[in-house]
PDB file of C-alpha atoms in Angstrom:
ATOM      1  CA  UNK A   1     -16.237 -25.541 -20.169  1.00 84.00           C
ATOM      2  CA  UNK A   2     -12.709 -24.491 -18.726  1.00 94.00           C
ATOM      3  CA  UNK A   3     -11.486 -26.748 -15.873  1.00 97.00           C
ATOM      4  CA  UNK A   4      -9.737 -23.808 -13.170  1.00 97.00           C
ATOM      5  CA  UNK A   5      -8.219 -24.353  -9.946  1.00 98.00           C
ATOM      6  CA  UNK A   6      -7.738 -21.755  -7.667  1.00 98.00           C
ATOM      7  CA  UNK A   7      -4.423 -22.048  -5.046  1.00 98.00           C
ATOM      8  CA  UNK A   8      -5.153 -20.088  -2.124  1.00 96.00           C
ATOM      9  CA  UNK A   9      -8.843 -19.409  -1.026  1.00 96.00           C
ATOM     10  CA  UNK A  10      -8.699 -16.523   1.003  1.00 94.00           C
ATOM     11  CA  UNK A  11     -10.633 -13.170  -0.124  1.00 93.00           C
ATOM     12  CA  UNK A  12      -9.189 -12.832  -3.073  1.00 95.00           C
ATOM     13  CA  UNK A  13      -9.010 -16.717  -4.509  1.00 96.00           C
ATOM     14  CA  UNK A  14     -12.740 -16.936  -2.940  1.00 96.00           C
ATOM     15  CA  UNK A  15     -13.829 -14.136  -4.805  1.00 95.00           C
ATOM     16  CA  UNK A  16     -12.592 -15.306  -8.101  1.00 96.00           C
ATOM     17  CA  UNK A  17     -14.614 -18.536  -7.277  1.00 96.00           C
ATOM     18  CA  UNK A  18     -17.555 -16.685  -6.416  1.00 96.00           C
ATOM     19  CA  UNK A  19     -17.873 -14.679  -9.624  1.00 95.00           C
ATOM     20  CA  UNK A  20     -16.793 -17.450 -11.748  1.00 96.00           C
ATOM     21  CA  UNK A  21     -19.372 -20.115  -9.990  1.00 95.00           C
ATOM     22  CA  UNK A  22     -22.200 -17.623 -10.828  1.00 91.00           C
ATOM     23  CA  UNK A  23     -22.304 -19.059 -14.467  1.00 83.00           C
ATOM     24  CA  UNK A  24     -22.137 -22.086 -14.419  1.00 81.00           C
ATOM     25  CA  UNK A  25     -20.161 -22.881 -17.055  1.00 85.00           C
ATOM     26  CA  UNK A  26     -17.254 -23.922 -15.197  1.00 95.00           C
ATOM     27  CA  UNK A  27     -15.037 -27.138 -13.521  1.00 96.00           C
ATOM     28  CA  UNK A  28     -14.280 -25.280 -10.240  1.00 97.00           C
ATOM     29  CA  UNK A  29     -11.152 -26.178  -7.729  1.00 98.00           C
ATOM     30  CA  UNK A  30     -10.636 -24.505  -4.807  1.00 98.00           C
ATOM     31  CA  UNK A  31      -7.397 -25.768  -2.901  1.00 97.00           C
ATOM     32  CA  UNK A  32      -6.483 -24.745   0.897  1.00 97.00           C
ATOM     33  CA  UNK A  33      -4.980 -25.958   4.011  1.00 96.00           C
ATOM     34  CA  UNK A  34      -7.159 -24.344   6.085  1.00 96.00           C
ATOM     35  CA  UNK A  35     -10.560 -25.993   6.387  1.00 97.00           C
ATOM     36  CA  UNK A  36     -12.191 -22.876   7.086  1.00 97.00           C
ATOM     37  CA  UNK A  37     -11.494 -21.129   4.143  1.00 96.00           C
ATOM     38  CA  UNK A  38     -12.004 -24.307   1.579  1.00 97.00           C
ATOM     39  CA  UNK A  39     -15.540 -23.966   3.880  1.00 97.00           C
ATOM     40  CA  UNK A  40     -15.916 -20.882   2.623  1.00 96.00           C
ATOM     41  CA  UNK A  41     -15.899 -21.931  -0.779  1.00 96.00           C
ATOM     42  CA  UNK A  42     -17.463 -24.916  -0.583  1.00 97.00           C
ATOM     43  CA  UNK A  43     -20.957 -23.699  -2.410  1.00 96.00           C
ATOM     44  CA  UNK A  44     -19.098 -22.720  -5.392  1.00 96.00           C
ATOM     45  CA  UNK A  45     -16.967 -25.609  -5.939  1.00 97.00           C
ATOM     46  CA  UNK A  46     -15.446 -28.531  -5.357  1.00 97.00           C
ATOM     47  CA  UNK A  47     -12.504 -28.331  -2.536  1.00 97.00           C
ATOM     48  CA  UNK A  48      -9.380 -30.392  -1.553  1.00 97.00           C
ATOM     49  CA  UNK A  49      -6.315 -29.837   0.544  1.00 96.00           C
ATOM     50  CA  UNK A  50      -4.369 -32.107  -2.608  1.00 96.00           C
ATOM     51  CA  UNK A  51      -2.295 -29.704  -4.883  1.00 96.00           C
ATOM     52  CA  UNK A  52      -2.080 -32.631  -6.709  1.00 96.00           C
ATOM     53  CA  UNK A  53      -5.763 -32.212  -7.639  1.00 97.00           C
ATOM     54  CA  UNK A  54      -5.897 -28.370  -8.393  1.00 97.00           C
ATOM     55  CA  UNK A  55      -2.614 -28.965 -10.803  1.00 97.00           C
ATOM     56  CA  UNK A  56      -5.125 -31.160 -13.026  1.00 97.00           C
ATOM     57  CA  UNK A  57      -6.514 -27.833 -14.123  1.00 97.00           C
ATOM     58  CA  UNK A  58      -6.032 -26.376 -17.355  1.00 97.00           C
ATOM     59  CA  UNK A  59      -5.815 -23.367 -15.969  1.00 98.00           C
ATOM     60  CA  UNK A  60      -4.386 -22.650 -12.279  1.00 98.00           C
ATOM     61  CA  UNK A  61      -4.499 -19.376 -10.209  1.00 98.00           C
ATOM     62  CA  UNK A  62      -2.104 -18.779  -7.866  1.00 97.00           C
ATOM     63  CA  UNK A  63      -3.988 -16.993  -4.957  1.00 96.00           C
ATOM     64  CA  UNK A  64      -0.959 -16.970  -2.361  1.00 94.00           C
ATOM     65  CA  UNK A  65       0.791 -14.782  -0.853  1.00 91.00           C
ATOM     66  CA  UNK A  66       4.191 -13.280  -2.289  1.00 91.00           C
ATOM     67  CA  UNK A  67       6.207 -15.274   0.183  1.00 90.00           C
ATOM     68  CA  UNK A  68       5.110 -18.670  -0.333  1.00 92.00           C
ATOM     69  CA  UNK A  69       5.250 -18.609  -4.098  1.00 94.00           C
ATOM     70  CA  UNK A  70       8.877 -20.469  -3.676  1.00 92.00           C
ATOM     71  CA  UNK A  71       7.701 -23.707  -2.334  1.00 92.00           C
ATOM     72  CA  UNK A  72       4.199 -23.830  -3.683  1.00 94.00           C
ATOM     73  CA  UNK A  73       4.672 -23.140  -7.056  1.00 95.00           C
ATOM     74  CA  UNK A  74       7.299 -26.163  -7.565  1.00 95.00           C
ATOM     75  CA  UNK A  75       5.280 -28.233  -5.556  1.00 94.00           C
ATOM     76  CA  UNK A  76       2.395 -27.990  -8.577  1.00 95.00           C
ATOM     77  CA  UNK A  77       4.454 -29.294 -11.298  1.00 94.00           C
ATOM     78  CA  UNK A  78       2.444 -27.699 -14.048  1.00 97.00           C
ATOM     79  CA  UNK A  79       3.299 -28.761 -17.607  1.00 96.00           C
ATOM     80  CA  UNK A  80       3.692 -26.358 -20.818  1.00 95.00           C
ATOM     81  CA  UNK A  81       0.314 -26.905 -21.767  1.00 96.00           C
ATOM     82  CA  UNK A  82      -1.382 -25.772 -18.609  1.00 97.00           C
ATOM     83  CA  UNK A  83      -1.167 -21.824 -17.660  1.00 98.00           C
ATOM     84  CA  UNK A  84      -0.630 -20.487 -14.598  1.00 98.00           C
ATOM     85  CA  UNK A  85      -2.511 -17.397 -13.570  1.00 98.00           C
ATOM     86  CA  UNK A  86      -0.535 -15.568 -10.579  1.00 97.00           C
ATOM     87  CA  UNK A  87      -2.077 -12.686  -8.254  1.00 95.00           C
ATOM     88  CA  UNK A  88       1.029 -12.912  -6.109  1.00 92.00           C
ATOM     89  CA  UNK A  89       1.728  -9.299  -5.646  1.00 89.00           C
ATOM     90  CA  UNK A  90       5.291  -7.914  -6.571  1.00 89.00           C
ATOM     91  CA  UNK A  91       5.836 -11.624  -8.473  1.00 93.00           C
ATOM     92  CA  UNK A  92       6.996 -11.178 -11.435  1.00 93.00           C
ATOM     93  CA  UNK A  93       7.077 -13.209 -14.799  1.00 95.00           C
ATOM     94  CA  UNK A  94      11.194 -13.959 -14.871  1.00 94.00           C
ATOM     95  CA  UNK A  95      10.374 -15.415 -11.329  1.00 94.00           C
ATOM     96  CA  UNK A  96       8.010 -17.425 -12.147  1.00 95.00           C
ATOM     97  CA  UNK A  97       8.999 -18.689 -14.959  1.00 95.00           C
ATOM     98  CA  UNK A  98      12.004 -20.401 -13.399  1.00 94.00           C
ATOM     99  CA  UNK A  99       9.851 -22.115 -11.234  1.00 95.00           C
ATOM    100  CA  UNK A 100       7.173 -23.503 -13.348  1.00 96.00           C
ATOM    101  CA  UNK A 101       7.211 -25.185 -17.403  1.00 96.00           C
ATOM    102  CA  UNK A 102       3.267 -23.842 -17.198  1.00 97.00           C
ATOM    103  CA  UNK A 103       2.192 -20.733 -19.644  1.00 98.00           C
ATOM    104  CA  UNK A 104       2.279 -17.305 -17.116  1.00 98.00           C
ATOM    105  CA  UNK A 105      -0.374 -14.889 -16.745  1.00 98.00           C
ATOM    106  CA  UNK A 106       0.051 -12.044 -13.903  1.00 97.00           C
ATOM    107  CA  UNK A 107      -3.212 -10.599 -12.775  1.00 97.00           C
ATOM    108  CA  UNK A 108      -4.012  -7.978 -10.310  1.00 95.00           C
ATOM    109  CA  UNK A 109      -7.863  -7.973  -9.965  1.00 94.00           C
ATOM    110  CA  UNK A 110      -9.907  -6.877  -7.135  1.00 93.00           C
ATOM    111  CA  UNK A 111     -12.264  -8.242  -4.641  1.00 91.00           C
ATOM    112  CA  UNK A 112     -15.399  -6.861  -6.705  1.00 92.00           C
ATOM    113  CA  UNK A 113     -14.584 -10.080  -8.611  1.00 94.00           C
ATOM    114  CA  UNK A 114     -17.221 -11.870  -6.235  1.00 93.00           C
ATOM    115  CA  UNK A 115     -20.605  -9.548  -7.481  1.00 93.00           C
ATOM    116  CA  UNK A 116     -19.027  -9.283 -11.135  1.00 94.00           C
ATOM    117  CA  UNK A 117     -17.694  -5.969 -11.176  1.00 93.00           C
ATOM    118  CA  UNK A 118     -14.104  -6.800 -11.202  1.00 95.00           C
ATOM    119  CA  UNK A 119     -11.116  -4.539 -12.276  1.00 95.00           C
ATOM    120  CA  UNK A 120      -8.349  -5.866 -13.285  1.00 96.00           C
ATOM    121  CA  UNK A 121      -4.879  -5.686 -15.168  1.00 97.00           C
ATOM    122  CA  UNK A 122      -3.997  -8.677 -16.649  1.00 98.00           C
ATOM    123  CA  UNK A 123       0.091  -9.576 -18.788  1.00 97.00           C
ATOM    124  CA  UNK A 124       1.934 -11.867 -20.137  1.00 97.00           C
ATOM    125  CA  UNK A 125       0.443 -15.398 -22.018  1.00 97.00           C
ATOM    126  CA  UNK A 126      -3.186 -13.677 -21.915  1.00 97.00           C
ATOM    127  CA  UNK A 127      -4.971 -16.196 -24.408  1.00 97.00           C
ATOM    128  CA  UNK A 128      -8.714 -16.101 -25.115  1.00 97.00           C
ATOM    129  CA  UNK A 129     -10.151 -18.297 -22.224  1.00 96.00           C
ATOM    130  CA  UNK A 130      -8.389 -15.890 -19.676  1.00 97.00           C
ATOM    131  CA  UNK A 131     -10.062 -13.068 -21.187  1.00 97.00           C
ATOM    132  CA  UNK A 132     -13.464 -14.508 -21.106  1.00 95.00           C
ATOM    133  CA  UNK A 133     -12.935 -15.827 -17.560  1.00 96.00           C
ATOM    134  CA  UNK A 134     -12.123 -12.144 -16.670  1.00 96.00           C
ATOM    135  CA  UNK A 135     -14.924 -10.896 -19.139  1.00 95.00           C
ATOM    136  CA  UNK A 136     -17.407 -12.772 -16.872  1.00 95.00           C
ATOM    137  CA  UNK A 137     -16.091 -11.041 -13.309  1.00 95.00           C
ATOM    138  CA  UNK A 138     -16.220  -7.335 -14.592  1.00 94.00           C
ATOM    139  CA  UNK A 139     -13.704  -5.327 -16.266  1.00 94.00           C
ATOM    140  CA  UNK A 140     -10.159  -5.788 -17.849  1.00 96.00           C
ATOM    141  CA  UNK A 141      -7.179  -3.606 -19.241  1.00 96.00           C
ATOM    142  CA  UNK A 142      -4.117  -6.037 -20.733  1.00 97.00           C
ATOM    143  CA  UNK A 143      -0.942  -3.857 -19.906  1.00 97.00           C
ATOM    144  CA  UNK A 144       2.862  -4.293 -19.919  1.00 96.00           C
ATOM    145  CA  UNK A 145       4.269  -6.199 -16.853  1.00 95.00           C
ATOM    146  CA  UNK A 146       6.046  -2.759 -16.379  1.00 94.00           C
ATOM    147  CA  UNK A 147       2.840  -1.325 -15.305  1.00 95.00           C
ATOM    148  CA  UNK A 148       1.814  -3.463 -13.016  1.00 95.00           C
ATOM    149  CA  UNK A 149       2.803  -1.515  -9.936  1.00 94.00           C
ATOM    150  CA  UNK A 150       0.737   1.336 -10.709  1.00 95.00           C
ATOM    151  CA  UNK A 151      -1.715  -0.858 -11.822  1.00 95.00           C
ATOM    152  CA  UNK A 152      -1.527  -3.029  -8.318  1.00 93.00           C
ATOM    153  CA  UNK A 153      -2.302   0.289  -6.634  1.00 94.00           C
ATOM    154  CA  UNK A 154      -5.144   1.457  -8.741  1.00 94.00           C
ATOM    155  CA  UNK A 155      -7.445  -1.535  -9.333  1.00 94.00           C
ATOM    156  CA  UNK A 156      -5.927  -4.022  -6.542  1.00 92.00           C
ATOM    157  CA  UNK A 157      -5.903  -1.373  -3.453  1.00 94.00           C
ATOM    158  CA  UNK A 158      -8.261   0.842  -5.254  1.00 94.00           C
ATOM    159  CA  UNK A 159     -11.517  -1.031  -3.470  1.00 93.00           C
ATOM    160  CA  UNK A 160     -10.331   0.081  -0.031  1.00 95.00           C
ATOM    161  CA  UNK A 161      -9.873   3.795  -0.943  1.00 96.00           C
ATOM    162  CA  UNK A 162     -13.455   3.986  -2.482  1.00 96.00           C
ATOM    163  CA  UNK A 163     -15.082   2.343   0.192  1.00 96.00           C
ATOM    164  CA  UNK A 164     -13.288   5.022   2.483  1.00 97.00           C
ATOM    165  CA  UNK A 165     -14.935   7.580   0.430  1.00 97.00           C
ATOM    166  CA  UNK A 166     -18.353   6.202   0.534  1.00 98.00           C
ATOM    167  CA  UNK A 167     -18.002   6.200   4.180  1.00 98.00           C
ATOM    168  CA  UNK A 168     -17.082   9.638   3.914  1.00 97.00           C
ATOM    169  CA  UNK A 169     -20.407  10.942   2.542  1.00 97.00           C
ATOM    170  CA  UNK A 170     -22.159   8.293   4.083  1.00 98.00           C
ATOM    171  CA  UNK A 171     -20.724   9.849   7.580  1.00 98.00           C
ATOM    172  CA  UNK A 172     -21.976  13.134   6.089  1.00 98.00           C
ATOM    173  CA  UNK A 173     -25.419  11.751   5.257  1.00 97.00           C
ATOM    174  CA  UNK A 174     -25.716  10.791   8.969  1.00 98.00           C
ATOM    175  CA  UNK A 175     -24.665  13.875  10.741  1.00 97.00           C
ATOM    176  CA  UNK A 176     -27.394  15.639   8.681  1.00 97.00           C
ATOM    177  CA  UNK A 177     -29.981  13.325   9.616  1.00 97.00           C
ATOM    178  CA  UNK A 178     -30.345  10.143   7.504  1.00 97.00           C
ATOM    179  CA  UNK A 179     -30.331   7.042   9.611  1.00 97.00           C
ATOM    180  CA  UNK A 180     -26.897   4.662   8.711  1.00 97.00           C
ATOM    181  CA  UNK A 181     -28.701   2.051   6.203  1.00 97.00           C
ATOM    182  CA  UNK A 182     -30.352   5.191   4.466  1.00 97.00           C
ATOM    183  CA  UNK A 183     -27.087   7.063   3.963  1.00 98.00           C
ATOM    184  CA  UNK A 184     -25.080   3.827   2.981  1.00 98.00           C
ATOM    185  CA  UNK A 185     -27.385   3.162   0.388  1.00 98.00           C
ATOM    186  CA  UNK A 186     -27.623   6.247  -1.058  1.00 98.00           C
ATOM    187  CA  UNK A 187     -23.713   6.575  -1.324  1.00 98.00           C
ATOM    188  CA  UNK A 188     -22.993   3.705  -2.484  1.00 97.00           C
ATOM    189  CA  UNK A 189     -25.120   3.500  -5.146  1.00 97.00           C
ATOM    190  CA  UNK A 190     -24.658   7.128  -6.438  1.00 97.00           C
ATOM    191  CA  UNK A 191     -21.010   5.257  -6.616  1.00 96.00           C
ATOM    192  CA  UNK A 192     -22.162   2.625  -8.519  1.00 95.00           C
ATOM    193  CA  UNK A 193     -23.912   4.519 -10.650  1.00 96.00           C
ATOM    194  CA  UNK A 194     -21.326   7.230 -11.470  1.00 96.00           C
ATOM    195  CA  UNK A 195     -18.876   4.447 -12.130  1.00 95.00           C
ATOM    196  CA  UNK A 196     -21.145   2.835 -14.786  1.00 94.00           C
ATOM    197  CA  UNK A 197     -21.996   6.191 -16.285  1.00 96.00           C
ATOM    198  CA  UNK A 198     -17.861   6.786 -16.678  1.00 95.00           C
ATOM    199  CA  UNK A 199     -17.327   3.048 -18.631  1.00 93.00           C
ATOM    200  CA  UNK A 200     -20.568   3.909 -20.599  1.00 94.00           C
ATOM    201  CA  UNK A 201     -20.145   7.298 -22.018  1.00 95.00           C
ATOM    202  CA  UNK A 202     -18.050   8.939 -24.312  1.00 96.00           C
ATOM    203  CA  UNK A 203     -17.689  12.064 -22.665  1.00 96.00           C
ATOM    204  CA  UNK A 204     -14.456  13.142 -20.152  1.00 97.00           C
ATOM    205  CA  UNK A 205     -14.282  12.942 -16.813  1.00 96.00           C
ATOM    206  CA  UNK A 206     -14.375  16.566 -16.555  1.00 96.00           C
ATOM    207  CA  UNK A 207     -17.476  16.821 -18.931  1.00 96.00           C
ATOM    208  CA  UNK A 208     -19.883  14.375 -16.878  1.00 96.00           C
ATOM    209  CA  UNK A 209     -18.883  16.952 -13.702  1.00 96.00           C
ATOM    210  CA  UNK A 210     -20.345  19.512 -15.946  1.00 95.00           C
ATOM    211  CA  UNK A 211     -23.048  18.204 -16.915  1.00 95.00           C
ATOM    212  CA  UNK A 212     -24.532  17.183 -13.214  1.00 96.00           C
ATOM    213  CA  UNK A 213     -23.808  21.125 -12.473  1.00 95.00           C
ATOM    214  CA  UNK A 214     -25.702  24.192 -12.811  1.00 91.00           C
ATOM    215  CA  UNK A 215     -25.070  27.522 -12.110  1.00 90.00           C
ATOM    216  CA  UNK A 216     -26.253  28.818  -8.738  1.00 92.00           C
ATOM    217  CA  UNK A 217     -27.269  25.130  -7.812  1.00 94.00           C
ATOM    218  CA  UNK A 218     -26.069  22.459  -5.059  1.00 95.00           C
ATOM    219  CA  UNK A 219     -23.489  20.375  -6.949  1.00 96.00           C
ATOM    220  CA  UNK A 220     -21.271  23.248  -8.131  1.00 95.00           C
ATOM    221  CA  UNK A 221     -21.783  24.634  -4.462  1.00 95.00           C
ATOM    222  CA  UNK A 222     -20.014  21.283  -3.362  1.00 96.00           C
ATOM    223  CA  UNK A 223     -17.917  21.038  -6.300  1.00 95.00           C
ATOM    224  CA  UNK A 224     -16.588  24.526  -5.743  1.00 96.00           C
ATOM    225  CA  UNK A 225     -15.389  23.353  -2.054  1.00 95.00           C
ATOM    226  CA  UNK A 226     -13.291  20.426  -3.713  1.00 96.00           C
ATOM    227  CA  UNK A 227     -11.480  22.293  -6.573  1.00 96.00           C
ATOM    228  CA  UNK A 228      -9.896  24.527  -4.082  1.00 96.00           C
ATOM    229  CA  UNK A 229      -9.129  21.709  -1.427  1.00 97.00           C
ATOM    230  CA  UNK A 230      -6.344  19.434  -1.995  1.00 96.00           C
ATOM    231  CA  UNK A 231      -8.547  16.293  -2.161  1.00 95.00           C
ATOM    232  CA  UNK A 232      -7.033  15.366  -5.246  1.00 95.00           C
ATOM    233  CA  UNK A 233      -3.549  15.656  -4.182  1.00 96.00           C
ATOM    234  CA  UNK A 234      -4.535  13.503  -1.345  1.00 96.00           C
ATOM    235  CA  UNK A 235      -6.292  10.418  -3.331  1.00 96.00           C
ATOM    236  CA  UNK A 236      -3.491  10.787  -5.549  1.00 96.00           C
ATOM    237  CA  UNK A 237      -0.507  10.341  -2.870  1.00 97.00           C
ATOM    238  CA  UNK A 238      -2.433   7.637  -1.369  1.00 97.00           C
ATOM    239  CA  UNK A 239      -2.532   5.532  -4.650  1.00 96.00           C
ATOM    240  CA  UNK A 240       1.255   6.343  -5.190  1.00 97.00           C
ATOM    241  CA  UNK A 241       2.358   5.114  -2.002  1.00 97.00           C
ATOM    242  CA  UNK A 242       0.443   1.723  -2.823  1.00 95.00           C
ATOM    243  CA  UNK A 243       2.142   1.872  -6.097  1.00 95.00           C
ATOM    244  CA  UNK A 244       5.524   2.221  -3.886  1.00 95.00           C
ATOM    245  CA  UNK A 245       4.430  -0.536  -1.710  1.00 93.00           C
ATOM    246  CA  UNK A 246       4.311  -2.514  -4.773  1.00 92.00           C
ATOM    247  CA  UNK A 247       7.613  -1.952  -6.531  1.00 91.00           C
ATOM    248  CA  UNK A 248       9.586  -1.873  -2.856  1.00 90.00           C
ATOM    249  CA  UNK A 249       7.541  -6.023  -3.050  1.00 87.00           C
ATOM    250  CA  UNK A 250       8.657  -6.525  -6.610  1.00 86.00           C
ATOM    251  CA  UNK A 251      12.249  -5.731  -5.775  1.00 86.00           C
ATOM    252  CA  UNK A 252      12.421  -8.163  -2.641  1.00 80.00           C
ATOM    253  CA  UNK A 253      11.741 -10.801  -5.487  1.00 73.00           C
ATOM    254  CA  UNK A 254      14.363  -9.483  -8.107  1.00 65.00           C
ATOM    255  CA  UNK A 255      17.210  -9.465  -5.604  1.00 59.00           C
ATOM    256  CA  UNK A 256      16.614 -12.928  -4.758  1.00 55.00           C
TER     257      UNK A 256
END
């Protein structure tokens, strides 16, 4: 049973909580000012205003934003056998490890933490517990801290730009005369579903397109519309400028 604490229960530390509550096998901490959002955690674990009580964890996740890293992280006087797991975005190791003795994990992971189907990019002192802690929320890929920005833009910001594009066909499900529930449904799930087919089979990207085409059919009717769009160019510019966000984040904490 791992004792975690999680500093900051907004979205992202309440989803964390969420996932992690769903097994059980957990101590659970959830530490805020705010009284509405340790409310919103409150079925998952215990809560507390005291950072004195979440830095009794083994294992702590930072859940704040960039900004107040500075004065919170001090404040937690973590030890060398504790770890500290940071989702501060644009915080990196060097700067954190002058402000804490604790072992230092960076993690970007996502919001689909709270149904299980996390992604996330996890570096630095990744030891076994974290990787069964993130093996119970979803998905994980260790990287080098270098990546991170890219990383921050694909997994972390990710969510937002595929719920845009399930909206998208959704939208299109509508104006062709599905009711708003129906069309929802049906998009999101043929996301779902796609994604798990990607994790799950061997074949390429370009392969599975293949394979749900035929010649003369609907898909490639569709599909034909895309490949000479610039779609692609699009999703892809909109994850780079996230990944610029990052970096332009990153640097505000180097030059300190």
């Amino acid at each position: 049973m791992t004792h975690l604490s999680v500093v900051g229960c907004g979205n992202m530390g309440g989803a964390l909580l969420q996932g992690l509550a769903a097994s059980g096998d957990h101590t659970l901490v959830g530490c805020d000012i705010d009284p509405d959002a340790r409310a919103s955690v409150a079925d998952y674990c215990e809560t507390t205003d005291d950072l004195a009580v979440a830095a009794e964890a083994d294992y702590v996740v930072l859940a704040v934003k960039p900004d107040s890293v500075g004065d919170l992280l001090p404040a937690l006087d973590l030890d060398d056998d504790q770890t500290l797991i940071s989702i501060a975005a644009g915080v990196s190791i060097d700067y954190l490890d002058d402000l804490t003795d604790a072992n230092i994990v960076r993690l970007m992971p996502n919001l689909n933490a709270e149904t299980r189907n996390m992604a996330a990019a996890v570096t630095g002192a990744v030891d076994d517990t974290v990787r069964a802690l993130l093996d119970e929320v979803g998905e994980y890929a260790e990287i080098d801290e270098s990546a991170m920005d890219i990383a921050t833009a694909l997994n972390g910001s990710g969510p937002a730009f595929v719920f845009y594009l399930i909206g998208a066909m959704a939208d299109a499900g509508v104006d062709s005369g599905l009711d708003e529930e129906q069309a929802e449904t049906l998009a999101a799930q043929t996301f779902k579903g796609a994604a798990e087919t990607v994790l799950q089979s061997e074949q390429s990207i370009d392969e599975l397109i293949d394979a749900v085409c035929s010649e003369g059919g609907t898909t490639i009717e569709g599909m034909e519309l895309l490949w000479d769009s610039d779609v692609e160019e699009r999703v892809g510019a909109a994850v780079h400028a996230a990944e610029d966000r990052s970096r332009e984040m990153a640097a505000e904490f180097t030059d300190e």
